[in-house]
Coordinates of C-alpha atoms and ligand atoms in Angstrom, one line a residue:
X1 CA 0.0 0.0 0.0
X2 CA 1.6 3.3 1.0
X3 CA 5.3 3.8 0.8
X4 CA 7.8 5.8 2.8
X5 CA 11.3 7.0 2.0
X6 CA 13.5 9.3 4.0
X7 CA 17.1 10.5 3.5
X8 CA 19.6 12.2 5.7
X9 CA 23.2 12.6 4.6
X10 CA 25.5 14.6 2.5
X11 CA 24.0 14.1 -1.0
X12 CA 21.2 15.9 -2.6
X13 CA 18.2 14.4 -0.8
X14 CA 15.3 14.9 -3.1
X15 CA 16.6 12.7 -6.0
X16 CA 17.3 9.9 -3.5
X17 CA 13.8 10.2 -2.1
X18 CA 12.1 10.4 -5.5
X19 CA 14.1 7.4 -6.8
X20 CA 13.1 5.5 -3.7
X21 CA 9.5 6.4 -4.1
X22 CA 9.7 5.1 -7.7
X23 CA 11.0 1.8 -6.4
X24 CA 7.9 1.6 -4.2
X25 CA 5.4 2.5 -7.0
X26 CA 4.6 -1.2 -7.3
X27 CA 2.9 -1.2 -4.0
X28 CA 0.0 0.9 -5.4
X29 CA -0.7 4.6 -4.7
X30 CA -2.8 7.5 -5.8
X31 CA -0.8 10.6 -4.7
X32 CA 2.7 11.4 -3.6
X33 CA 4.6 14.1 -1.8
X34 CA 7.9 15.1 -0.2
X35 CA 9.0 17.4 2.6
X36 CA 12.5 18.9 2.5
X37 CA 14.5 20.8 5.1
X38 CA 16.3 23.8 4.1
X39 CA 17.7 26.7 6.1
X40 CA 15.5 26.0 9.1
X41 CA 12.3 25.7 7.1
X42 CA 10.3 22.8 5.8
X43 CA 9.0 22.9 2.2
X44 CA 6.3 20.4 1.3
X45 CA 5.4 19.6 -2.3
X46 CA 2.5 17.1 -3.0
X47 CA 0.5 16.0 -6.0
X48 CA -2.4 13.7 -6.7
X49 CA -1.6 11.1 -9.3
X50 CA 1.7 9.6 -10.3
X51 CA 5.2 10.4 -9.1
X52 CA 5.9 11.9 -12.5
X53 CA 3.5 14.7 -11.5
X54 CA 5.4 15.3 -8.3
X55 CA 8.7 15.2 -10.0
X56 CA 7.5 17.9 -12.5
X57 CA 6.4 20.1 -9.6
X58 CA 9.7 19.6 -7.9
X59 CA 11.7 20.7 -11.0
X60 CA 10.6 24.3 -10.4
X61 CA 12.1 26.2 -7.6
X62 CA 13.2 23.6 -5.1
X63 CA 16.2 24.5 -2.9
X64 CA 19.1 22.1 -2.6
X65 CA 18.9 20.1 0.7
X66 CA 20.4 17.0 2.3
X67 CA 17.4 16.0 4.4
X68 CA 14.0 15.0 2.9
X69 CA 11.1 12.6 3.5
X70 CA 8.7 11.3 0.9
X71 CA 5.5 9.2 0.7
X72 CA 3.2 7.5 -1.8
X73 CA -0.3 7.3 -0.5
X74 CA -3.1 4.7 -1.1
X75 CA -6.2 6.5 0.1
X76 CA -8.0 5.2 3.2
X77 CA -9.3 8.3 5.0
X78 CA -10.3 10.9 2.4
X79 CA -10.0 11.1 -1.3
X80 CA -6.8 10.8 -3.3
X81 CA -6.2 14.5 -3.8
X82 CA -3.4 17.0 -3.1
X83 CA -4.5 18.1 0.4
X84 CA -4.9 14.5 1.6
X85 CA -1.5 13.5 0.2
X86 CA 1.4 13.2 2.7
X87 CA 3.5 14.7 4.2
X88 CA 1.2 16.4 6.7
X89 CA 2.2 19.3 8.8
X90 CA 1.3 20.9 12.1
X91 CA -0.3 24.4 12.4
X92 CA 3.0 26.2 12.3
X93 CA 4.5 24.3 9.5
X94 CA 7.4 23.2 11.7
X95 CA 6.7 19.5 11.8
X96 CA 6.2 17.2 8.8
X97 CA 5.0 13.6 9.0
X98 CA 4.7 10.7 6.6
X99 CA 2.8 7.7 7.8
X100 CA 1.7 4.2 6.7
X101 CA -1.0 2.4 8.6
X102 CA -4.3 3.5 10.2
X103 CA -4.8 5.7 13.3
X104 CA -7.9 4.0 14.7
X105 CA -8.7 6.7 17.3
X106 CA -8.1 9.6 15.0
X107 CA -11.6 11.0 15.2
X108 CA -11.6 11.4 19.0
X109 CA -8.1 12.9 18.9
X110 CA -9.0 15.2 16.1
X111 CA -12.0 16.5 18.0
X112 CA -9.8 17.2 21.1
X113 CA -7.1 18.9 19.0
X114 CA -9.6 20.9 17.2
X115 CA -11.1 22.1 20.5
X116 CA -7.6 23.0 21.6
X117 CA -7.3 25.4 18.6
X118 CA -5.6 23.2 16.0
X119 CA -6.5 23.8 12.4
X120 CA -6.8 20.8 10.1
X121 CA -6.1 21.0 6.4
X122 CA -7.0 17.4 5.3
X123 CA -9.5 14.6 5.9
X124 CA -6.7 12.1 6.8
X125 CA -6.0 10.2 10.0
X126 CA -2.3 11.0 9.6
X127 CA -2.7 14.8 10.0
X128 CA -3.8 14.1 13.6
X129 CA -0.2 12.8 14.3
X130 CA 1.4 16.1 13.1
X131 CA -0.9 18.1 15.4
X132 CA -0.5 15.7 18.3
X133 CA 3.3 15.9 18.1
X134 CA 3.0 19.7 17.9
X135 CA 1.0 19.7 21.1
X136 CA 3.9 17.9 22.9
X137 CA 6.7 19.7 21.1
X138 CA 7.1 22.6 23.6
X139 CA 10.1 24.5 24.6
X140 CA 12.9 22.3 26.1
X141 CA 11.5 19.2 24.5
X142 CA 13.2 17.5 21.6
X143 CA 11.4 15.9 18.6
X144 CA 11.9 12.4 19.8
X145 CA 10.3 13.2 23.2
X146 CA 7.4 14.8 21.5
X147 CA 6.9 11.9 19.1
X148 CA 7.2 9.4 21.9
X149 CA 4.5 11.2 24.0
X150 CA 2.2 11.5 21.0
X151 CA 2.5 7.8 20.1
X152 CA 1.4 6.8 23.6
X153 CA -2.0 8.3 22.7
X154 CA -2.3 6.5 19.4
X155 CA -4.4 3.4 18.8
X156 CA -3.7 1.8 15.5
X157 CA -0.8 0.9 13.2
X158 CA 2.0 3.0 11.9
X159 CA 5.3 3.1 10.2
X160 CA 6.3 6.8 10.3
X161 CA 9.0 9.4 9.8
X162 CA 8.9 12.8 11.3
X163 CA 11.1 15.9 10.7
X164 CA 11.1 19.2 12.5
X165 CA 12.4 22.6 11.2
X166 CA 13.9 23.3 14.7
X167 CA 16.1 20.1 14.5
X168 CA 17.1 19.7 10.9
X169 CA 19.8 17.2 11.7
X170 CA 17.6 14.2 12.5
X171 CA 14.7 12.0 11.3
X172 CA 12.6 10.4 13.9
X173 CA 11.1 7.1 12.8
X174 CA 8.7 4.6 14.6
X175 CA 7.0 1.4 13.9
X176 CA 3.9 -0.4 15.0
X177 CA 2.5 -3.0 12.6
X178 CA 3.8 -1.3 9.5
X179 CA 7.4 -2.2 8.3
X180 CA 10.3 0.3 8.6
X181 CA 13.9 -0.3 7.7
X182 CA 17.0 1.9 8.2
X183 CA 19.6 1.6 5.5
X184 CA 23.1 2.3 6.8
X185 CA 25.4 4.1 4.3
X186 CA 28.6 6.0 4.5
X187 CA 27.7 9.1 6.5
X188 CA 24.1 8.8 5.3
X189 CA 21.0 6.9 6.2
X190 CA 18.0 6.0 4.0
X191 CA 14.8 4.9 5.9
X192 CA 12.1 3.2 4.0
X193 CA 9.0 1.0 4.4
X194 CA 10.5 -1.5 1.9
X195 CA 14.1 -2.6 1.3
X196 CA 13.7 -2.1 -2.4
X197 CA 14.0 1.6 -1.9
X198 CA 17.3 1.1 0.0
X199 CA 19.2 -1.6 -1.9
X200 CA 20.8 0.6 -4.5
X201 CA 22.5 2.7 -1.8
X202 CA 23.5 0.1 0.7
X203 CA 23.0 -3.5 1.6
X204 CA 23.3 -2.9 5.4
X205 CA 20.0 -2.5 7.1
X206 CA 18.3 -2.8 10.4
X207 CA 14.6 -3.3 10.8
X208 CA 12.5 -1.7 13.6
X209 CA 10.3 -4.0 15.6
X210 CA 6.8 -3.1 16.7
X211 CA 6.8 -0.6 19.5
X212 CA 10.3 0.8 18.6
X213 CA 11.4 4.1 17.4
X214 CA 14.7 5.5 16.3
X215 CA 16.5 8.8 16.0
X216 CA 18.5 8.8 12.7
X217 CA 21.2 11.4 11.9
X218 CA 23.8 11.6 9.2
X219 CA 26.4 9.5 11.0
X220 CA 24.5 7.5 13.5
X221 CA 21.1 6.1 14.7
X222 CA 19.8 4.9 18.0
X223 CA 16.8 2.7 18.6
X224 CA 14.7 2.6 21.7
X225 CA 11.3 1.4 22.8
X226 CA 8.4 3.8 23.2
X227 CA 9.1 3.7 26.9
X228 CA 12.6 5.0 26.1
X229 CA 14.5 1.8 26.9
X230 CA 17.5 1.5 24.5
X231 CA 17.4 -1.4 22.1
X232 CA 20.5 -3.0 20.6
X233 CA 20.4 -2.9 16.9
X234 CA 20.8 -5.9 14.7
X235 CA 22.4 -5.1 11.3
X236 CA 21.6 -7.4 8.5
X237 CA 22.9 -7.8 4.9
X238 CA 20.2 -7.5 2.3
X239 CA 20.0 -10.5 0.1
X240 CA 17.8 -8.6 -2.4
X241 CA 19.4 -8.1 -5.7
X242 CA 18.9 -4.9 -7.7
X243 CA 18.4 -6.9 -10.9
X244 CA 15.4 -8.7 -9.2
X245 CA 13.6 -5.4 -8.8
X246 CA 14.3 -4.1 -12.3
X247 CA 12.3 -4.8 -15.4
X248 CA 15.3 -5.6 -17.6
X249 CA 14.3 -6.4 -21.2
X250 CA 10.6 -6.9 -20.4
X251 CA 7.9 -4.3 -21.1
X252 CA 6.3 -4.9 -17.7
X253 CA 7.2 -6.5 -14.4
X254 CA 4.2 -8.7 -14.7
X255 CA 5.5 -10.2 -18.0
X256 CA 9.0 -10.6 -16.5
X257 CA 7.5 -12.4 -13.5
X258 CA 5.3 -14.7 -15.7
X259 CA 8.4 -15.7 -17.5
X260 CA 10.4 -16.2 -14.3
X261 CA 8.1 -19.1 -13.3
X262 CA 10.2 -22.0 -14.5
X263 CA 13.0 -20.7 -12.2
X264 CA 10.8 -19.6 -9.3
X265 CA 9.1 -23.1 -9.2
X266 CA 12.6 -24.7 -9.3
X267 CA 13.7 -22.4 -6.5
X268 CA 10.7 -23.4 -4.4
X269 CA 11.7 -27.1 -4.8
X270 CA 15.5 -26.6 -4.5
X271 CA 17.0 -28.6 -1.7
X272 CA 13.6 -29.7 -0.6
X273 CA 12.5 -32.2 -3.2
X274 CA 15.0 -35.1 -2.9
X275 CA 14.2 -36.9 -6.1
X276 CA 16.5 -39.9 -5.6
X277 CA 14.9 -40.7 -2.3
X278 CA 11.3 -39.7 -3.1
X279 CA 11.6 -37.5 -0.1
X280 CA 10.7 -33.9 0.9
X281 CA 12.7 -31.9 3.4
X282 CA 11.2 -28.7 4.8
X283 CA 13.5 -27.2 7.4
X284 CA 10.9 -24.6 8.5
X285 CA 8.5 -27.4 9.5
X286 CA 11.1 -29.7 11.2
X287 CA 10.3 -28.6 14.7
X288 CA 6.5 -28.9 14.2
X289 CA 6.6 -32.0 12.1
X290 CA 4.9 -34.2 14.6
X291 CA 2.2 -31.6 15.2
X292 CA 1.6 -31.3 11.4
X293 CA 1.5 -35.1 10.9
X294 CA -0.8 -35.5 13.9
X295 CA -3.2 -32.7 13.0
X296 CA -6.9 -33.6 13.2
X297 CA -7.4 -31.1 10.3
X298 CA -5.7 -28.3 8.6
X299 CA -7.2 -24.9 8.0
X300 CA -5.8 -22.7 5.3
X301 CA -6.4 -18.9 5.1
X302 CA -5.4 -16.3 2.6
X303 CA -6.8 -13.4 0.5
X304 CA -7.1 -13.0 -3.3
X305 CA -4.6 -15.1 -5.2
X306 CA -3.3 -16.6 -2.0
X307 CA -6.8 -17.8 -1.2
X308 CA -7.0 -19.4 -4.6
X309 CA -3.7 -21.2 -3.8
X310 CA -5.3 -22.4 -0.6
X311 CA -8.3 -23.9 -2.5
X312 CA -5.9 -25.9 -4.7
X313 CA -4.0 -26.9 -1.4
X314 CA -7.3 -28.3 -0.2
X315 CA -7.5 -30.7 -3.2
X316 CA -3.8 -31.6 -2.8
X317 CA -3.8 -32.3 0.9
X318 CA -7.2 -34.1 1.0
X319 CA -6.8 -36.2 -2.2
X320 CA -3.1 -37.1 -1.9
X321 CA -2.4 -37.1 1.8
X322 CA -5.9 -37.8 3.1
X323 CA -6.0 -34.9 5.7
X324 CA -9.3 -33.0 6.2
X325 CA -8.7 -29.4 5.1
X326 CA -10.9 -26.3 5.3
X327 CA -10.2 -23.1 3.4
X328 CA -11.4 -19.7 4.6
X329 CA -11.0 -16.1 3.4
X330 CA -8.7 -14.5 6.0
X331 CA -11.1 -11.6 6.2
X332 CA -14.0 -13.8 7.2
X333 CA -12.2 -16.2 9.5
X334 CA -12.3 -14.4 12.8
X335 CA -15.8 -12.9 12.3
X336 CA -17.4 -16.4 12.2
X337 CA -15.9 -17.3 15.6
X338 CA -14.1 -20.3 14.2
X339 CA -14.1 -23.6 16.0
X340 CA -10.4 -24.2 16.1
X341 CA -8.0 -25.1 18.8
X342 CA -5.0 -27.2 19.9
X343 CA -4.5 -30.1 17.5
X344 CA -5.4 -28.0 14.5
X345 CA -3.0 -26.4 12.1
X346 CA -3.6 -23.1 10.5
X347 CA -1.6 -22.3 7.4
X348 CA -1.6 -18.7 6.5
X349 CA -0.7 -18.0 2.8
X350 CA 0.6 -14.6 1.9
X351 CA 3.0 -13.3 -0.8
X352 CA 3.7 -10.1 1.0
X353 CA 3.4 -11.3 4.5
X354 CA 1.8 -8.0 5.5
X355 CA -1.8 -8.6 4.6
X356 CA -3.8 -7.3 7.6
X357 CA -6.7 -9.7 7.2
X358 CA -4.4 -12.7 7.2
X359 CA -2.5 -11.4 10.2
X360 CA -5.8 -11.0 12.1
X361 CA -6.8 -14.6 11.2
X362 CA -3.5 -15.9 12.4
X363 CA -3.8 -14.0 15.7
X364 CA -7.3 -15.4 16.3
X365 CA -6.2 -19.0 15.6
X366 CA -3.2 -18.5 17.9
X367 CA -5.3 -17.2 20.7
X368 CA -7.5 -20.3 20.3
X369 CA -4.5 -22.6 20.6
X370 CA -4.0 -23.8 17.0
X371 CA -0.5 -24.1 15.6
X372 CA 0.0 -21.3 13.2
X373 CA 2.3 -21.8 10.2
X374 CA 3.1 -19.5 7.3
X375 CA 3.6 -20.0 3.5
X376 CA 5.2 -16.6 2.7
X377 CA 7.4 -15.0 0.0
X378 CA 8.8 -11.9 1.8
X379 CA 11.5 -13.0 4.3
X380 CA 11.2 -11.4 7.7
X381 CA 7.7 -10.1 7.0
X382 CA 5.1 -9.9 9.8
X383 CA 3.3 -13.2 8.8
X384 CA 6.7 -14.9 8.8
X385 CA 7.6 -13.5 12.1
X386 CA 4.3 -14.3 13.8
X387 CA 4.2 -17.8 12.5
X388 CA 5.4 -20.7 14.7
X389 CA 7.0 -22.3 11.6
X390 CA 6.5 -22.4 7.9
X391 CA 7.9 -22.5 4.4
X392 CA 9.2 -19.6 2.3
X393 CA 8.2 -19.8 -1.3
X394 CA 11.5 -18.2 -2.5
X395 CA 9.8 -16.5 -5.6
X396 CA 12.0 -13.4 -5.2
X397 CA 10.4 -9.9 -5.2
X398 CA 7.1 -9.7 -7.0
X399 CA 6.6 -6.2 -8.2
X400 CA 3.6 -6.5 -10.5
X401 CA 0.5 -5.8 -8.5
X402 CA -1.2 -8.9 -10.1
X403 CA 0.3 -11.9 -8.4
X404 CA 1.7 -14.5 -10.8
X405 CA 4.9 -16.2 -9.9
X406 CA 3.9 -16.2 -6.2
X407 CA 0.8 -18.2 -7.0
X408 CA 2.7 -21.0 -8.8
X409 CA 5.3 -21.0 -6.0
X410 CA 2.6 -21.2 -3.4
X411 CA 1.2 -24.2 -5.2
X412 CA 4.6 -25.8 -5.4
X413 CA 5.1 -25.4 -1.7
X414 CA 1.6 -26.8 -0.9
X415 CA 2.5 -29.8 -3.1
X416 CA 5.7 -30.3 -1.2
X417 CA 3.9 -30.1 2.2
X418 CA 1.4 -32.6 0.8
X419 CA 4.1 -35.0 -0.3
X420 CA 5.8 -34.7 3.1
X421 CA 2.6 -35.6 4.9
X422 CA 1.7 -38.4 2.4
X423 CA 5.0 -40.1 2.7
X424 CA 4.8 -40.1 6.5
X425 CA 1.2 -41.4 6.3
X426 CA 2.4 -44.4 4.3
X427 CA 1.3 -43.6 0.7
X428 CA 2.7 -46.3 -1.5
X429 CA 6.3 -45.8 -2.7
X430 CA 5.2 -46.3 -6.2
X431 CA 2.7 -43.5 -6.1
X432 CA 5.1 -41.2 -4.2
X433 CA 7.8 -41.8 -6.8
X434 CA 5.4 -40.9 -9.6
X435 CA 4.3 -37.7 -7.8
X436 CA 7.9 -36.7 -7.1
X437 CA 8.9 -37.1 -10.7
X438 CA 5.8 -35.2 -11.9
X439 CA 6.6 -32.3 -9.6
X440 CA 10.2 -32.3 -10.6
X441 CA 9.3 -32.0 -14.3
X442 CA 6.9 -29.1 -13.8
X443 CA 9.4 -26.2 -14.6
X444 CA 10.1 -27.7 -18.0
X445 CA 6.4 -28.0 -18.7
X446 CA 5.9 -24.4 -17.7
X447 CA 8.6 -23.4 -20.2
X448 CA 6.7 -25.2 -22.9
X449 CA 3.6 -23.3 -22.1
X450 CA 5.5 -20.0 -22.2
X451 CA 6.6 -20.8 -25.7
X452 CA 2.9 -20.5 -26.8
X453 CA 2.9 -16.8 -25.8
X454 CA 2.4 -15.7 -29.4
X455 CA -0.7 -17.8 -29.9
X456 CA -2.1 -16.4 -26.6
X457 CA -1.3 -12.8 -27.8
X458 CA -3.4 -13.5 -31.0
X459 CA -6.3 -14.7 -28.9
X460 CA -6.0 -11.7 -26.7
X461 CA -6.3 -9.4 -29.7
X462 CA -9.4 -11.2 -30.8
X463 CA -11.2 -10.9 -27.5
X464 CA -9.8 -7.6 -26.2
X465 CA -13.1 -5.8 -26.8
X466 CA -15.3 -8.2 -24.7
X467 CA -17.1 -6.7 -21.8
X468 CA -17.5 -9.9 -19.8
X469 CA -15.6 -13.2 -19.5
X470 CA -16.6 -16.5 -17.9
X471 CA -13.9 -18.9 -16.7
X472 CA -14.8 -22.5 -16.0
X473 CA -12.9 -25.4 -14.4
X474 CA -13.6 -28.5 -12.4
X475 CA -11.9 -30.0 -9.4
X476 CA -8.5 -28.5 -8.7
X477 CA -8.9 -26.4 -11.8
X478 CA -11.9 -24.6 -10.4
X479 CA -9.6 -22.3 -8.3
X480 CA -7.6 -21.8 -11.5
X481 CA -10.8 -20.5 -13.1
X482 CA -11.2 -18.1 -10.2
X483 CA -7.6 -17.0 -10.5
X484 CA -7.8 -16.5 -14.3
X485 CA -10.9 -14.3 -13.8
X486 CA -9.2 -12.3 -11.0
X487 CA -6.2 -11.6 -13.2
X488 CA -8.4 -10.4 -16.0
X489 CA -10.5 -8.2 -13.7
X490 CA -7.5 -6.7 -12.0
X491 CA -5.5 -5.6 -14.9
X492 CA -7.9 -5.2 -17.8
X493 CA -11.0 -3.9 -15.9
X494 CA -13.1 -6.4 -17.8
X495 CA -15.8 -8.0 -15.7
X496 CA -15.0 -11.7 -15.3
X497 CA -16.3 -14.6 -13.2
X498 CA -14.8 -17.9 -12.3
X499 CA -17.2 -20.9 -11.8
X500 CA -17.0 -24.6 -11.3
X501 CA -17.9 -25.7 -14.8
X502 CA -21.0 -27.7 -13.8
X503 CA -22.3 -24.9 -11.7
X504 CA -22.8 -22.8 -14.8
X505 CA -26.1 -24.3 -15.6
X506 CA -27.4 -23.2 -12.2
X507 CA -27.4 -19.5 -13.1
X508 CA -24.5 -18.0 -15.1
X509 CA -25.7 -19.8 -18.2
X510 CA -28.2 -17.0 -18.5
X511 CA -25.4 -14.7 -19.4
X512 CA -24.1 -16.8 -22.4
X513 CA -24.7 -15.4 -25.9
X514 CA -22.5 -14.9 -29.0
X515 CA -20.7 -12.0 -27.2
X516 CA -19.5 -14.1 -24.3
X517 CA -16.0 -15.6 -24.3
X518 CA -15.9 -18.6 -22.0
X519 CA -12.4 -19.9 -21.0
X520 CA -12.6 -23.5 -20.1
X521 CA -9.8 -25.4 -18.4
X522 CA -10.2 -28.9 -19.9
X523 CA -7.2 -31.2 -19.2
X524 CA -7.6 -34.9 -20.1
X525 CA -8.2 -36.1 -16.6
X526 CA -10.9 -38.2 -14.8
X527 CA -13.6 -35.5 -15.3
X528 CA -12.7 -34.6 -18.9
X529 CA -15.9 -35.9 -20.3
X530 CA -18.0 -33.9 -17.9
X531 CA -16.1 -30.7 -18.8
X532 CA -16.8 -31.5 -22.5
X533 CA -20.5 -31.7 -21.7
X534 CA -20.2 -28.3 -20.1
X535 CA -18.5 -27.0 -23.2
X536 CA -21.4 -28.3 -25.3
X537 CA -23.8 -26.4 -23.1
X538 CA -21.9 -23.2 -23.8
X539 CA -21.8 -23.9 -27.5
X540 CA -25.5 -24.6 -27.7
X541 CA -26.0 -21.0 -26.5
X542 CA -23.5 -19.6 -29.0
X543 CA -20.9 -18.8 -26.4
X544 CA -17.3 -18.5 -27.7
X545 CA -15.1 -21.2 -26.1
X546 CA -11.4 -20.7 -25.5
X547 CA -10.1 -24.0 -24.3
X548 CA -7.0 -24.8 -22.3
X549 CA -6.4 -28.3 -23.4
X550 CA -3.7 -31.0 -23.5
X551 CA -1.5 -31.4 -26.6
X552 CA -2.9 -34.8 -27.5
X553 CA -6.6 -33.8 -27.2
X554 CA -8.1 -33.8 -30.7
X555 CA -11.7 -34.0 -29.7
X556 CA -11.6 -30.4 -28.4
X557 CA -10.7 -29.1 -31.9
X558 CA -14.4 -29.6 -32.9
X559 CA -15.7 -27.8 -29.9
X560 CA -13.6 -24.8 -29.1
X561 CA -13.1 -21.6 -31.2
X562 CA -9.6 -21.1 -29.8
X563 CA -7.3 -23.5 -28.1
X564 CA -4.1 -23.1 -26.0
X565 CA -2.2 -26.3 -25.7
X566 CA -0.6 -27.3 -22.4
X567 CA 1.4 -30.5 -21.5
X568 CA -0.2 -33.2 -19.4
X569 CA 0.8 -33.7 -15.8
X570 CA -0.5 -35.4 -12.7
X571 CA -4.1 -34.0 -12.2
X572 CA -3.7 -32.2 -8.9
X573 CA -0.5 -30.5 -10.1
X574 CA -2.3 -29.3 -13.3
X575 CA -3.1 -25.9 -11.8
X576 CA 0.6 -25.0 -11.8
X577 CA 0.6 -25.4 -15.6
X578 CA -2.9 -24.4 -16.5
X579 CA -2.8 -21.0 -14.9
X580 CA 0.1 -19.8 -17.1
X581 CA -2.0 -19.3 -20.2
X582 CA -4.6 -17.4 -18.1
X583 CA -2.0 -15.1 -16.7
X584 CA -0.7 -14.4 -20.3
X585 CA -4.2 -13.9 -21.7
X586 CA -5.0 -11.3 -19.0
X587 CA -1.7 -9.6 -19.6
X588 CA -2.0 -9.4 -23.3
X589 CA -5.6 -8.2 -23.2
X590 CA -4.7 -5.5 -20.7
X591 CA -1.8 -4.3 -22.8
X592 CA -4.1 -4.3 -25.9
X593 CA -6.5 -2.1 -23.9
X594 CA -3.8 0.3 -22.9
X595 CA -4.0 -0.4 -19.1
X596 CA -1.0 0.3 -16.8
X597 CA -0.5 -3.4 -16.2
X598 CA 1.9 -3.1 -13.3
X599 CA -0.1 -0.5 -11.4
X600 CA -3.8 -1.1 -12.1
X601 CA -6.2 1.5 -10.7
X602 CA -7.3 1.2 -7.0
X603 CA -5.1 -1.8 -6.2
X604 CA -2.3 -2.1 -3.8
X605 CA 0.4 -4.7 -3.7
X606 CA 0.2 -5.4 0.0
X607 CA -3.1 -4.7 1.6
X608 CA -2.1 -3.7 5.1
X609 CA -5.5 -2.4 6.3
X610 CA -8.4 -4.5 7.4
Ligands
M6R701 O1 0.3 -10.6 -0.1 P1 -0.8 -11.5 0.0 O2 -0.6 -12.8 -0.7 O3 -1.3 -11.7 1.4 O4 -2.0 -10.7 -0.8 C1 -3.3 -11.2 -0.9 C2 -4.1 -10.5 -2.0 O5 -4.2 -9.1 -1.6 C3 -3.4 -10.6 -3.4 O6 -3.3 -11.9 -3.8 C4 -4.2 -9.8 -4.4 O7 -5.5 -10.5 -4.6 C5 -3.4 -9.7 -5.7 N1 -3.6 -8.4 -6.3 C6 -3.8 -10.8 -6.7 O8 -3.3 -10.6 -8.0

């Protein structure tokens, strides 16, 4: 969602901050701003829209400075306009604040501050922080003391950076529930909500924990708790690679990430799938192995694409390992007062590891005594830290807002967990051996599908003008239909629905006419004939069938208007292959419609508000 960058050092601060904000663009935002300190004054420049607008505004009449903070905002409280954009200032323009998160008690605080004479210039929750700090920033108090006192009155989540005109030699930063890292350079520091804004300047970082704040100057920083107890800092080397967060030869990050999938699937299996021994080793589950194997049932939660992965996980774990599985939207989980407790496992799936709904579900399950495990991409993220164990998917940074490579890596990890359980539960060696081989061969099969990109591009051109799409699949390919529809909605703004193919006749069939493209995932598996019957039903109503079918399927040629060929694999691993053409179809349709594929409207990469 929102992004924060701050710089203090000896270089020109604004270009560093702007560049950092650009690195955070992928998180999704609708306005941007910077505050810079110069000769004892703070200048704030903000714009609604893209960073390019802000950059243009900054080109005119901006003084040279070595301290600046910046922000990209994804609107929660108040419209995405200039006055609601961050940084926000106090009444006297002496304090500027950038903030990620939500101040839950802002309305009550705003009333009090207003009654005390403070004048507000925005509708945001964040502006309350600036005025609250002002309230405490009296003579003989320094900025950190004022921030500390203000934060004791705050209920909610924050990652924030504050500067004051009176103390131009420091940034004060704080964290509660919203990530904040300090990059340590040579006589300079870069603070940011995401390491991708730091990595091109330094690889040395320290992360604040919840309830901590820091005073950052050119040459040093000191971390303490909100109660002013000093905290020893733990400096880490970033493993992130600059190349991983750059587009390279690709037109969009999404396309790059789709094409990375053979490698990311391999990375998810590397060192874990021991083909010679038909064995799976998952270090992050070693200490909870007995609990996992003895679980009465497994509950999997996630949102969006991660929820679709969970649905495939349900098929994998139930059908191969014989464990009862329930899947729930993270956002619904705690509100239905779930019956969960000791002896149950809750797997939380999250690419970003910062999704607020998923964190809330995990906390609920933990309180009720379940063992909470994570399947996460971002190392060190909140989901990872709050899990009692888990498995990283190792997909590398996913920059495109539409999740692609994370999905196939999540499925790969779910398949590995399934095989680990199945082996321990005594599934025959012959079957296990077949599954291990099939899994091992998946990256090459994904490569084969990627080679059909040109064909998919042609299909995209043909259907780019459609206003609705239906996606149908059965069994483990039903979640793939959901995922295909979500991808199309997100980046092309075409209305699309995913359905279990047989469910179509119970309602959605009313929508089918000669205008309606219907994407059917039809691999030659045990329910192929049933899917063919569903295709016939679509054809009988003049629907236009686009089939995702196996290479040796000739029957489909008489039924589908367009076909994308995919190699065969073991049925429950099919989603890993079958989703690739759907990702490409959504991508090429969106490009053909001229949509900003990597930053579609209204969407954020990590949804850190409930
Ligand atoms: O980071 P998470 O996996 O927890 O994110 C969950 C959803 O917000 C995410 O999958 C979203 O639906 C994507 N935009 C899908 O492309």
